[in-house]
Amino acid sequence: MDDLNDQRTQRLQKLETLRGMGVPPYGARFEGTQPIARLVEAYGSTSQDELTHQRVTCRIAGRIVALRRFGKAAFASLQEGAHRLQVYFRKDTLGDEAFRLSQTLDLGDWIGVDGSVFRTKTDELTVEVQTLTFLSKGLRPLPEKWHGLTDIETRYRQRYVDLVSNPSVHHVFETRSRLIAGLRSYLTDRGFLEVETPMMHPIPGGAAARPFTTHHHALHADLYLRIAPELYLKRLIVGGFRRVFELNRNFRNEGLSTIHNPEFTMLEFYQAYADYHDLMALTEDVFQVLAREVCGGITLTYQGQRIDLTPPWRRLSYFDAILSSTSFDRRVLEDRAAAEAAATDLGLAIPPGATLTGIVNAMFEHAVEPHLTQPTFITEYPADLSPLSRRTDSDPRLTDRFELFIAGRELANGFSELNDPLDQRRRFEAQATQRAAGDDEAHALDEDFLRALEYGMPPTAGEGIGIDRLVMLFTDQASIRDVILFPQLRPEPPS
RNA sequence: GGGUCGUUAGCUCAGCUGGUAGAGCAGCUGACUCUUAAUCAGCGGGCCACAGGUUCGAUCCCUGUACGACCCA
């Protein structure tokens, strides 16, 4: 049995009272309403005299979130989304029957209202109700009016209550939606075609991550939820699309944290004939466009830090970043023993089988990443870490790749694509060696992808932008769970 | 996986040295036709997350479990 408290019991009784009055507690269509937000916007600064003169009437609907009764009159706040408008019930105006209905209303109920717009003595925009239409009965009490709902677990598990109780949550998710719409129009305006590639992959690829496994019964085949769309999008470039993007969910079977949710949203886009420098310029530009559209300017505040998106952003090579953030000399990048000593010096625990690349990357993550507050492109990643990236012409141990860091977090990853099928095969084979050595995040070898490359992929640059982290940055949220409507939690224990 | 902290009424929170629980809001009854955290009078509401242990006695001390938050790997 569910938590059957006395308030719920009371409301179940009121449901019967409504039925007794001939009022359906779960009504049907209520057409022709104006959004409360629109009404408030339209008349928020209109004077009482002007409202009287214009005889402004309206039809609105919403949830009752505050109620103040005075014998033969009452005030209520109607909420729709993040917006509220006060309504006023008078026995004189409503008549006995409708006033009796208004007396049965509870916090949380949905009603529709026809009335005239005026200002109260205290100058609050208010609708005096002429006709009251009952729309839907709330059986559970809402959280407290002053503190709202603060219990973080309940906020995530019952986001619907969070949204009712905390209007600022609406703002975060509206901003999320506008950022995504902004990215879509930015890319489509520049000739990128939005495509949909499989979510279920026979071979998980395109990233270093553990996949979720599922099974298709009719095909008698294991399938993997995609960890990245990359290899499919590049197949499309092989097929002749010049510019494509996909903006959708990826799934990675890894731990949860303030910056990791097992399903998360990624934008990936690919541009033929371009290189990673073009993408860095595009990234600087699109962040500015979004910041202006959504935040009204190109400086943001994130968790108390001022973030300045004015281009050009700093560009720093991966190795130089490590050397300039530590006091080590170049040997630590080239000699495994020196690297291990340096890493130990930084307080890092190095597992026995760790490769030079792995140790150096641990140093990067520890000594460099957290300090990259202002937008910074880290470039020229080692080829060992970048099995899908084109090698740098002047030094084939490096790649034409960048990652973007802001506020100490990776926001984007882009590179000139490796389009040499023979080199790609060797890189996959190196990954297979790592996998055999116990690295279960190493890339799997995808023969069909290699076959596609053998048909010839033009020079191409591609990039992924982590949308959840982007939204965190633009809405100043500390946890990824605050920018995902229904973040992953353990299943609720039975009560 | 490890550490720290948390879980008390529908919600937000108190609860001292171990003696079977309090407030505000919400709810119920009554008064009130311009209030806005309305006001006034009265009333009800608890598996103190769960399971063990210590104790004459546990919301409180101990152990474990579940769920969550943060930090670390």
PDB file of C-alpha atoms (C1' of nucleotides) in Angstrom, chain A residues 5-7 10 14 68-73 75 86 90 92 118 120-122 124 144-148 150-153 157 258 481 489-490 493, chain B residues 1 6-13 24-29 31-39 44-45 47 66-73:
ATOM      1  CA  ASN A   5      -1.809   9.817   4.837  1.00  0.00           C
ATOM      2  CA  ASP A   6      -4.686  11.747   6.280  1.00  0.00           C
ATOM      3  CA  GLN A   7      -4.387  14.541   3.724  1.00  0.00           C
ATOM      4  CA  GLN A  10      -9.291  14.087   2.926  1.00  0.00           C
ATOM      5  CA  LYS A  14     -13.376  15.949  -1.600  1.00  0.00           C
ATOM      6  CA  ARG A  68      -5.908  32.624   0.983  1.00  0.00           C
ATOM      7  CA  ARG A  69      -9.557  32.541   1.999  1.00  0.00           C
ATOM      8  CA  PHE A  70     -11.655  35.223   3.689  1.00  0.00           C
ATOM      9  CA  GLY A  71     -15.152  34.040   4.356  1.00  0.00           C
ATOM     10  CA  LYS A  72     -16.936  35.154   1.198  1.00  0.00           C
ATOM     11  CA  ALA A  73     -13.838  35.859  -0.897  1.00  0.00           C
ATOM     12  CA  PHE A  75      -7.232  34.774  -3.448  1.00  0.00           C
ATOM     13  CA  GLN A  86      -3.202  35.713  -8.840  1.00  0.00           C
ATOM     14  CA  ARG A  90     -15.887  36.776  -4.777  1.00  0.00           C
ATOM     15  CA  ASP A  92     -20.987  38.278  -5.334  1.00  0.00           C
ATOM     16  CA  PHE A 118      -7.461  44.194 -12.660  1.00  0.00           C
ATOM     17  CA  THR A 120      -5.551  44.970  -6.339  1.00  0.00           C
ATOM     18  CA  LYS A 121      -5.053  47.667  -3.728  1.00  0.00           C
ATOM     19  CA  THR A 122      -1.512  46.398  -3.355  1.00  0.00           C
ATOM     20  CA  GLU A 124      -0.865  43.020  -7.926  1.00  0.00           C
ATOM     21  CA  GLU A 144       5.791  23.551   1.766  1.00  0.00           C
ATOM     22  CA  LYS A 145       5.196  26.957   0.226  1.00  0.00           C
ATOM     23  CA  TRP A 146       8.202  28.737   1.627  1.00  0.00           C
ATOM     24  CA  HIS A 147      11.095  26.267   1.489  1.00  0.00           C
ATOM     25  CA  GLY A 148       9.659  24.225  -1.347  1.00  0.00           C
ATOM     26  CA  THR A 150      14.730  20.587  -1.092  1.00  0.00           C
ATOM     27  CA  ASP A 151      15.359  16.889  -0.487  1.00  0.00           C
ATOM     28  CA  ILE A 152      17.646  16.152  -3.373  1.00  0.00           C
ATOM     29  CA  GLU A 153      16.698  12.515  -3.766  1.00  0.00           C
ATOM     30  CA  ARG A 157      13.000  10.803  -8.259  1.00  0.00           C
ATOM     31  CA  THR A 258      28.554  14.958 -10.760  1.00  0.00           C
ATOM     32  CA  ARG A 481      21.844  15.545 -12.431  1.00  0.00           C
ATOM     33  CA  LEU A 489      19.391   6.641  -9.669  1.00  0.00           C
ATOM     34  CA  ARG A 490      19.261   3.249  -8.061  1.00  0.00           C
ATOM     35  CA  PRO A 493      13.626   0.435  -2.595  1.00  0.00           C
TER      36      PRO A 493
ATOM     37  C1'   G B   1      35.441  -0.155  -4.601  1.00  0.00           C
ATOM     38  C1'   G B   6      22.702  12.332   5.968  1.00  0.00           C
ATOM     39  C1'   U B   7      17.573   9.613   6.418  1.00  0.00           C
ATOM     40  C1'   U B   8      12.407  12.161  12.536  1.00  0.00           C
ATOM     41  C1'   A B   9       4.646  14.237  10.488  1.00  0.00           C
ATOM     42  C1'   G B  10       2.638  15.411   3.441  1.00  0.00           C
ATOM     43  C1'   C B  11       6.913  19.433   3.204  1.00  0.00           C
ATOM     44  C1'   U B  12      11.003  22.278   5.869  1.00  0.00           C
ATOM     45  C1'   C B  13      13.462  21.269  10.235  1.00  0.00           C
ATOM     46  C1'   G B  24       6.470  26.162  11.291  1.00  0.00           C
ATOM     47  C1'   C B  25       3.956  25.342   6.821  1.00  0.00           C
ATOM     48  C1'   A B  26       0.228  22.052   4.882  1.00  0.00           C
ATOM     49  C1'   G B  27      -4.567  19.497   6.801  1.00  0.00           C
ATOM     50  C1'   C B  28      -9.415  19.605   9.704  1.00  0.00           C
ATOM     51  C1'   U B  29     -13.390  22.854  12.522  1.00  0.00           C
ATOM     52  C1'   A B  31     -14.539  33.642  12.263  1.00  0.00           C
ATOM     53  C1'   C B  32     -13.325  37.021   8.314  1.00  0.00           C
ATOM     54  C1'   U B  33     -15.508  40.161   0.794  1.00  0.00           C
ATOM     55  C1'   C B  34      -8.300  43.420  -1.431  1.00  0.00           C
ATOM     56  C1'   U B  35      -4.900  39.037   0.728  1.00  0.00           C
ATOM     57  C1'   U B  36      -0.025  37.683  -0.791  1.00  0.00           C
ATOM     58  C1'   A B  37       4.829  33.392   4.218  1.00  0.00           C
ATOM     59  C1'   A B  38      -2.951  36.723   5.339  1.00  0.00           C
ATOM     60  C1'   U B  39      -4.774  36.892  10.484  1.00  0.00           C
ATOM     61  C1'   G B  44      -5.948  15.804  14.501  1.00  0.00           C
ATOM     62  C1'   G B  45      -1.527  13.739  12.353  1.00  0.00           C
ATOM     63  C1'   C B  47       7.201   1.782  11.958  1.00  0.00           C
ATOM     64  C1'   A B  66      19.095   0.090   1.941  1.00  0.00           C
ATOM     65  C1'   C B  67      18.810   4.803  -0.374  1.00  0.00           C
ATOM     66  C1'   G B  68      21.046   9.625  -1.153  1.00  0.00           C
ATOM     67  C1'   A B  69      24.927  13.701  -1.180  1.00  0.00           C
ATOM     68  C1'   C B  70      30.034  14.982  -1.442  1.00  0.00           C
ATOM     69  C1'   C B  71      35.213  13.516  -1.836  1.00  0.00           C
ATOM     70  C1'   C B  72      38.867   9.818  -3.370  1.00  0.00           C
ATOM     71  C1'   A B  73      40.358   5.484  -6.680  1.00  0.00           C
TER      72        A B  73
END
